[in-house]
mmCIF file with all atom_site columns, C-alpha atoms in Angstrom:
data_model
loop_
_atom_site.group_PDB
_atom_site.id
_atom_site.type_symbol
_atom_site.label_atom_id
_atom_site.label_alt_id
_atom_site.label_comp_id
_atom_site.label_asym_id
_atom_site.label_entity_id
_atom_site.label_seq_id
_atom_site.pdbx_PDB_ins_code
_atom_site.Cartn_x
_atom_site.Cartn_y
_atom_site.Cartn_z
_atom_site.occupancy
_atom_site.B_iso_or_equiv
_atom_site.pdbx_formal_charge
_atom_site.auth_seq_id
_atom_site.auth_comp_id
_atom_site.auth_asym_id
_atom_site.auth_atom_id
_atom_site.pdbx_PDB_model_num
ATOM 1   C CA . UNK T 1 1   ? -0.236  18.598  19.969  1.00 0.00 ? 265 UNK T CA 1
ATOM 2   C CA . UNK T 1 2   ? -3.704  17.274  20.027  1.00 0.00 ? 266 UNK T CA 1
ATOM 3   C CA . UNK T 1 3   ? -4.296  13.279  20.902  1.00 0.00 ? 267 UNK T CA 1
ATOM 4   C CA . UNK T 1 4   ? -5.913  11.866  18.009  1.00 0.00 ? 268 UNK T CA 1
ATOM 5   C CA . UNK T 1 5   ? -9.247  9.523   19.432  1.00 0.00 ? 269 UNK T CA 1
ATOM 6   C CA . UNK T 1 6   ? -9.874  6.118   19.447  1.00 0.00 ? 270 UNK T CA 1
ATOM 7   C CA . UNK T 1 7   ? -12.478 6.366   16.974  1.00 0.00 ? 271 UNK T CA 1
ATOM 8   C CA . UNK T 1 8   ? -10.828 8.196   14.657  1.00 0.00 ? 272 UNK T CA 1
ATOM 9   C CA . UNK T 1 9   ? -7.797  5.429   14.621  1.00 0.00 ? 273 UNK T CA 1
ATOM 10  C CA . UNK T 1 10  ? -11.073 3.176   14.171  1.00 0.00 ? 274 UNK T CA 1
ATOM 11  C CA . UNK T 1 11  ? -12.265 4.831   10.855  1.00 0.00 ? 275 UNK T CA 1
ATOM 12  C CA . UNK T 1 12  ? -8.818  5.455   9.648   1.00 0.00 ? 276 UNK T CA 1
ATOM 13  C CA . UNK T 1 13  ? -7.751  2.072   10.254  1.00 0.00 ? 277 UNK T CA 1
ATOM 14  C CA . UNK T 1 14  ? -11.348 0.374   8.427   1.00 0.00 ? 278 UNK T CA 1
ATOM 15  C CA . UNK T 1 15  ? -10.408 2.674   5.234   1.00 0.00 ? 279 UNK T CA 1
ATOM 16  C CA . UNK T 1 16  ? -6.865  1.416   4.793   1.00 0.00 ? 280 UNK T CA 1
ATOM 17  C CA . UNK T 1 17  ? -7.815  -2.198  5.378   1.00 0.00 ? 281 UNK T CA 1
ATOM 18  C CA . UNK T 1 18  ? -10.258 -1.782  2.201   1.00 0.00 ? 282 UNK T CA 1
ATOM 19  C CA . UNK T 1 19  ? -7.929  -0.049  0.218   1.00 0.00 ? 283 UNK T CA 1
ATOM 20  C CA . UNK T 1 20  ? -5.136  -2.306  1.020   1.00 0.00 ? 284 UNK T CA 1
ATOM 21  C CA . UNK T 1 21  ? -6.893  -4.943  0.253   1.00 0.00 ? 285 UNK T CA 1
ATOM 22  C CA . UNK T 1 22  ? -8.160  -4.110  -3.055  1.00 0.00 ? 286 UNK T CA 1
ATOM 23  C CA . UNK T 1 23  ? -4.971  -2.893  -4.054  1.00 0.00 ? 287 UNK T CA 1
ATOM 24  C CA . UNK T 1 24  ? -2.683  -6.061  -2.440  1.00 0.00 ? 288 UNK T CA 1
ATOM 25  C CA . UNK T 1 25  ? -5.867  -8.425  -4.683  1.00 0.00 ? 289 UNK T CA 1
ATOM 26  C CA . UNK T 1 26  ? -4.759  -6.523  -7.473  1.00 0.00 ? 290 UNK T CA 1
ATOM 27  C CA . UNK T 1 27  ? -0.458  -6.753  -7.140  1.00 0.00 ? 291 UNK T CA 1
ATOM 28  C CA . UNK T 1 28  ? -1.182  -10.759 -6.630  1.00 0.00 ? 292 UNK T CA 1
ATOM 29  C CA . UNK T 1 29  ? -3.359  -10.382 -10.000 1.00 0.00 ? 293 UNK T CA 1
ATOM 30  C CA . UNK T 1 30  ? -0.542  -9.223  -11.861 1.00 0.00 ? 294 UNK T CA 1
ATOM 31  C CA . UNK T 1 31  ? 1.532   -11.448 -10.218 1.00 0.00 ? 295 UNK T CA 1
ATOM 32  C CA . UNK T 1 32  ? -0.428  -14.713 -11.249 1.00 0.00 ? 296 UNK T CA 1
ATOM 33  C CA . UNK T 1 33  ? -0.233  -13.059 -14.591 1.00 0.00 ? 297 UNK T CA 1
ATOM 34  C CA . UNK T 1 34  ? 3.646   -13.077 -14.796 1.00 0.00 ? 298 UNK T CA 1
ATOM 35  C CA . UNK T 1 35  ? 3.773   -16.630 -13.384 1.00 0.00 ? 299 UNK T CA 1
ATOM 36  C CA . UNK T 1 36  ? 2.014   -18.286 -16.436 1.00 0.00 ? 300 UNK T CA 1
ATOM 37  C CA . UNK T 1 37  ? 3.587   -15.852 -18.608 1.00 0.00 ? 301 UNK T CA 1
ATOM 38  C CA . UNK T 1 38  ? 6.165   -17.018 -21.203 1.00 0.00 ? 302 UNK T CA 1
ATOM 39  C CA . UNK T 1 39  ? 8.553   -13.891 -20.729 1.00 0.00 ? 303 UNK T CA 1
ATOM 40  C CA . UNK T 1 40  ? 11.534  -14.145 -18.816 1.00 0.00 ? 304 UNK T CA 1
ATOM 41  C CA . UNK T 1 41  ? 13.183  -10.730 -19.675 1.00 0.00 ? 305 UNK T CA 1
ATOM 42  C CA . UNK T 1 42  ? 14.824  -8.656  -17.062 1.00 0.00 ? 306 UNK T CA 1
ATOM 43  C CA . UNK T 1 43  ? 12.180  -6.209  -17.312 1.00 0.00 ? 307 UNK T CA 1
ATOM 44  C CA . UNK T 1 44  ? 9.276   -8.777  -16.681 1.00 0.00 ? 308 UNK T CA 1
ATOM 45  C CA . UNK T 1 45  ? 11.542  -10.248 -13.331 1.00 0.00 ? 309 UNK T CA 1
ATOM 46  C CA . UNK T 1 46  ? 11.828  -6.120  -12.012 1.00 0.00 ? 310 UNK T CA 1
ATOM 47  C CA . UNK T 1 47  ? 8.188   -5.759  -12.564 1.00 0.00 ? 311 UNK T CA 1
ATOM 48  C CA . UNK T 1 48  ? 7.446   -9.593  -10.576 1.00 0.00 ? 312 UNK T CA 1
ATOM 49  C CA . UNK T 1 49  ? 9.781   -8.106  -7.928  1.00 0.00 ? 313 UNK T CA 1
ATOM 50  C CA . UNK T 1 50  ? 7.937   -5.008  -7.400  1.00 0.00 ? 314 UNK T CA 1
ATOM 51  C CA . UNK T 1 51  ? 4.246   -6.705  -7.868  1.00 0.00 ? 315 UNK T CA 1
ATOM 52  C CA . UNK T 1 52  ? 5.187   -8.866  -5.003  1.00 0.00 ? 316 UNK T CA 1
ATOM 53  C CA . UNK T 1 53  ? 6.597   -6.480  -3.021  1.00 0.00 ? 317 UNK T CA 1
ATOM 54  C CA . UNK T 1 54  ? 3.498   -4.181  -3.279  1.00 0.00 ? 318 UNK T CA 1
ATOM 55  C CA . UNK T 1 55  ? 1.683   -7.626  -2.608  1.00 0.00 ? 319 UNK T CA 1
ATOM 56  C CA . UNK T 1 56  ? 3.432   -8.093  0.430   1.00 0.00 ? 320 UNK T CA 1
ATOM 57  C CA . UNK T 1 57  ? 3.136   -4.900  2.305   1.00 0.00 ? 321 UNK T CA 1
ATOM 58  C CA . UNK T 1 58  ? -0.020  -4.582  1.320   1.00 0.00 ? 322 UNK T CA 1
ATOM 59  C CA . UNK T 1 59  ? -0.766  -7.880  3.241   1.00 0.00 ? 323 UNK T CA 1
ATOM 60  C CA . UNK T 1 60  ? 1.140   -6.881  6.190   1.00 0.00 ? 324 UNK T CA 1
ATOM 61  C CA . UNK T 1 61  ? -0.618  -3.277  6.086   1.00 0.00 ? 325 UNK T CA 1
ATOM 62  C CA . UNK T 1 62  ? -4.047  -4.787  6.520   1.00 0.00 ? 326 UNK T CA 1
ATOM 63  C CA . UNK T 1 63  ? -3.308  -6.833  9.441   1.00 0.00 ? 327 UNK T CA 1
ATOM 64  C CA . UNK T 1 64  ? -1.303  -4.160  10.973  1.00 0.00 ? 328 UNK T CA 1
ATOM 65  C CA . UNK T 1 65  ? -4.627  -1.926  10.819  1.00 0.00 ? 329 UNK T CA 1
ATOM 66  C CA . UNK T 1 66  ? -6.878  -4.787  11.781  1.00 0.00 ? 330 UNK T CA 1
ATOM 67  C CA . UNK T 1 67  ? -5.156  -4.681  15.122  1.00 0.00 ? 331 UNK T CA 1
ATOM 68  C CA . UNK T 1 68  ? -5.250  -1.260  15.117  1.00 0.00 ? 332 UNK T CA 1
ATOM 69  C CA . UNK T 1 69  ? -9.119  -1.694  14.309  1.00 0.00 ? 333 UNK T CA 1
ATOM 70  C CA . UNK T 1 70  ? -9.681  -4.546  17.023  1.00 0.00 ? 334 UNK T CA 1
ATOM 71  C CA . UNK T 1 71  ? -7.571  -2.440  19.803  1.00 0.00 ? 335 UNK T CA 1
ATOM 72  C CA . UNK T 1 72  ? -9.931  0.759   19.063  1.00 0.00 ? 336 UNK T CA 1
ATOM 73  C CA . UNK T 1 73  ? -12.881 -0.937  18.624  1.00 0.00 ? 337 UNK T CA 1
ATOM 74  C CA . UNK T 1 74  ? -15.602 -0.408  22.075  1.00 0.00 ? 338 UNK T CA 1
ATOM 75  C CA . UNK T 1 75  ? -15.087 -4.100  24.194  1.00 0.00 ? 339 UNK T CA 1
ATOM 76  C CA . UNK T 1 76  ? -11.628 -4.908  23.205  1.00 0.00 ? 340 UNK T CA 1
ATOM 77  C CA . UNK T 1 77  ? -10.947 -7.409  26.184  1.00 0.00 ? 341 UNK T CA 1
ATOM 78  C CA . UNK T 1 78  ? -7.823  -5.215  27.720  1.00 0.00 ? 342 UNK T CA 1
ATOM 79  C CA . UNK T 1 79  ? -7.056  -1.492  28.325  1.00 0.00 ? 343 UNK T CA 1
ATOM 80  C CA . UNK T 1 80  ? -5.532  -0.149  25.700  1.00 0.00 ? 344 UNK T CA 1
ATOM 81  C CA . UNK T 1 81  ? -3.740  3.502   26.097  1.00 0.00 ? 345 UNK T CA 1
ATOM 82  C CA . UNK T 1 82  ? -1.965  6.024   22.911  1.00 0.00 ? 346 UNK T CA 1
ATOM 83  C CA . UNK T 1 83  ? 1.356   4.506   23.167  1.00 0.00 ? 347 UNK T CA 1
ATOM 84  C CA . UNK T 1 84  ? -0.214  0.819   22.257  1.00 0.00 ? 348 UNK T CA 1
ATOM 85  C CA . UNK T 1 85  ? -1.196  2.060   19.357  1.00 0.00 ? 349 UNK T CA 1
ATOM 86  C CA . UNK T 1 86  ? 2.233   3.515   18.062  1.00 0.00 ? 350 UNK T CA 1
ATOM 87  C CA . UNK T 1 87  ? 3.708   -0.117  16.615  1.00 0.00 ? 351 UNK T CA 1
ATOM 88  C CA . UNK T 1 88  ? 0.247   -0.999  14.506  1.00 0.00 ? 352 UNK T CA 1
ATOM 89  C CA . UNK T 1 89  ? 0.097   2.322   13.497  1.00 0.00 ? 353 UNK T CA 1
ATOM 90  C CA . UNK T 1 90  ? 4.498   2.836   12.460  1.00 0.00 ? 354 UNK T CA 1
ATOM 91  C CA . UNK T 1 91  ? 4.127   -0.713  10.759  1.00 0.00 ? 355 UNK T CA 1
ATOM 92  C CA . UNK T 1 92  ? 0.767   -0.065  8.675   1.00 0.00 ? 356 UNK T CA 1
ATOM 93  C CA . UNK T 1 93  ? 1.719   3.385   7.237   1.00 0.00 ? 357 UNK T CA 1
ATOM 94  C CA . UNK T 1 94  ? 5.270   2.465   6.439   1.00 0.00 ? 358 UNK T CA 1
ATOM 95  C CA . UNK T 1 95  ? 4.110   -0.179  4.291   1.00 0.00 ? 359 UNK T CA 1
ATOM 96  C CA . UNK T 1 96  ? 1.050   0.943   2.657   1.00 0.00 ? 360 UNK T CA 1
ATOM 97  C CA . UNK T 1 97  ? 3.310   3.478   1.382   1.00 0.00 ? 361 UNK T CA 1
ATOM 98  C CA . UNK T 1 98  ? 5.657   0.869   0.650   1.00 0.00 ? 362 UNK T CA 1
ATOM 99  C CA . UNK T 1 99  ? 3.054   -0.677  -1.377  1.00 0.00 ? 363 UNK T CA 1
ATOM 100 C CA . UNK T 1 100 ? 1.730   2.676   -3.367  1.00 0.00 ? 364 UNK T CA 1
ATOM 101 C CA . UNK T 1 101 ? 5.015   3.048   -4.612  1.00 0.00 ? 365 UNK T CA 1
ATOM 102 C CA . UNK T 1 102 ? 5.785   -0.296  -5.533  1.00 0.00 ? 366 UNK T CA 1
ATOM 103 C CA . UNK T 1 103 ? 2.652   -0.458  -7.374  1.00 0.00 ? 367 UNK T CA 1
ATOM 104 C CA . UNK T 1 104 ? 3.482   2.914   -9.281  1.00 0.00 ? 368 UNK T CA 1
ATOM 105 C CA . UNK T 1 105 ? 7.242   1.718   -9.785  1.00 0.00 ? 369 UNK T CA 1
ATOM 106 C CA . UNK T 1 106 ? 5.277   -1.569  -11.503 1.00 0.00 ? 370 UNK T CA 1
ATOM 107 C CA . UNK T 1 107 ? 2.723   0.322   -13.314 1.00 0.00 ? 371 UNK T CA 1
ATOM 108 C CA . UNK T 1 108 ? 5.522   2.969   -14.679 1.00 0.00 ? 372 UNK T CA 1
ATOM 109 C CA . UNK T 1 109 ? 7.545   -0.032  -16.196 1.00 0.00 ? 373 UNK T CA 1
ATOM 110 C CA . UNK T 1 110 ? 4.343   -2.014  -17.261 1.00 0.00 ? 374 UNK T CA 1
ATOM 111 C CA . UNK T 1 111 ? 4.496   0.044   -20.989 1.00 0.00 ? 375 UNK T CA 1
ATOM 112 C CA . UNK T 1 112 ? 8.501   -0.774  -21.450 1.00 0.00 ? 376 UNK T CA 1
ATOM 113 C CA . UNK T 1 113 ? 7.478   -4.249  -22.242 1.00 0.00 ? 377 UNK T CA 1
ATOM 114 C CA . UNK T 1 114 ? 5.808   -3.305  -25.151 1.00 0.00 ? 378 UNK T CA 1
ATOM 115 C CA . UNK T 1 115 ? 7.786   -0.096  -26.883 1.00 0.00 ? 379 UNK T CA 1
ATOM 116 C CA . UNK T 1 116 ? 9.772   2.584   -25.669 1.00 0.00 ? 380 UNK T CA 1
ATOM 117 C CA . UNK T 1 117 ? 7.032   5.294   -26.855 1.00 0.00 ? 381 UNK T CA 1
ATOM 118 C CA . UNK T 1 118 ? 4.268   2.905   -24.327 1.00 0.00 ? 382 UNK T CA 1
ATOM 119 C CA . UNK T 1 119 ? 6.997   3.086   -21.591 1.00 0.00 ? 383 UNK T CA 1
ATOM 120 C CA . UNK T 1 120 ? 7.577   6.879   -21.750 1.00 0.00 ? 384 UNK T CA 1
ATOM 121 C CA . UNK T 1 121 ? 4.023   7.239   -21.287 1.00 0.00 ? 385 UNK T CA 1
ATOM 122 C CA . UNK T 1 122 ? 3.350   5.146   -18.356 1.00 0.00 ? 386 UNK T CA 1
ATOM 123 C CA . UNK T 1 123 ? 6.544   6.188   -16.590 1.00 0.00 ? 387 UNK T CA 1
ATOM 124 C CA . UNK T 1 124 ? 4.979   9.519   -16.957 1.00 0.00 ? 388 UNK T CA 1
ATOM 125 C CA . UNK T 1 125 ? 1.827   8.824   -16.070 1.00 0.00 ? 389 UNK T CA 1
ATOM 126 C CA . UNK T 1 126 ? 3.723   7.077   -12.738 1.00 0.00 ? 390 UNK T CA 1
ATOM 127 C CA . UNK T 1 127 ? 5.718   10.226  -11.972 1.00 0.00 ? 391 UNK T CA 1
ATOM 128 C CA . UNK T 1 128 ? 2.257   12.046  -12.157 1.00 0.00 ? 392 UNK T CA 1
ATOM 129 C CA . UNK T 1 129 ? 0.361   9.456   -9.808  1.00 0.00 ? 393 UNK T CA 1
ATOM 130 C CA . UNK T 1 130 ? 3.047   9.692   -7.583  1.00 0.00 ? 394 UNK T CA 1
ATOM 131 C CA . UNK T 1 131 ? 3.333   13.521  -7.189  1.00 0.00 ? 395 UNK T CA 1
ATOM 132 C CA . UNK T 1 132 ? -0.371  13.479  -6.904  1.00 0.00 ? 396 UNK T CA 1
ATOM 133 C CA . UNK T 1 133 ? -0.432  10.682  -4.134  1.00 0.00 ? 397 UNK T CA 1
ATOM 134 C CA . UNK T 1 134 ? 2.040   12.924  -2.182  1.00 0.00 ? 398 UNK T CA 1
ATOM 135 C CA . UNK T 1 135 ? 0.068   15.884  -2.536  1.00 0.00 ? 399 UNK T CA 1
ATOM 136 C CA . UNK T 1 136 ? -2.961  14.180  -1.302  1.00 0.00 ? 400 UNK T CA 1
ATOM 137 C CA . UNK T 1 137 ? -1.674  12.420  1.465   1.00 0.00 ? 401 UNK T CA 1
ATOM 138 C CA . UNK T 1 138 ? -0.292  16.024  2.665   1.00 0.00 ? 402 UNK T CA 1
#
């Protein structure tokens, strides 16, 4: 199997800090959103539950890959070998996937709040990001 490189970890590590953090911006958007909203439904607490889970491991992704970034980056103060990496790396990927599919599971019941017709159509639209997502990131 062929060692990945430091700078590679480097790049990969500055892309999913950006996306992570426009994405975890966006799951604390919605969830300011449901805090001054008036709805209390069941619906409206599974889709606060989900917001701040994405929210949450999106946080925790991008400071998982900013220590991936700062360990890779040329004059990081100690010696850092492949195996250092592994817990940064384990930690960020679990959870920015945790993240993309909380934020599909809250964008797929987003359109139930309003009619069933609205939440057949974003649940679809869900399924189809998510099948997508999974063929992309493969």
């Amino acid at each position: 199997m062929m060692e990945i490189t430091f700078e590679y970890w480097n790049k990969l590590a500055e892309q999913i800090i950006t996306i992570s953090s426009l994405l975890g911006g966006f799951s604390i958007a919605v969830i300011a959103n449901l805090l001054v909203s008036d709805t209390n439904t069941r619906l409206s607490k599974i889709i606060m539950i989900t917001a701040t889970l994405a929210a949450g491991s999106f946080l925790i992704t991008v400071f998982a890959m900013t220590k991936l970034l700062m360990m890779t980056t040329e004059g990081y103060p100690m010696n850092v070998i492949q195996t250092d990496l592994m817990l940064p790396r384990i930690v960020g990927v679990i959870l920015f996937l945790l993240g993309i599919v909380s934020l599909i599971a809250m964008i797929s019941l987003a359109g139930w709040t309003k009619s069933k017709k609205l939440g057949r159509f974003t649940t679809t639209i869900g399924i189809l990001t998510f099948l997508l997502i999974i063929l992309m990131l493969t």
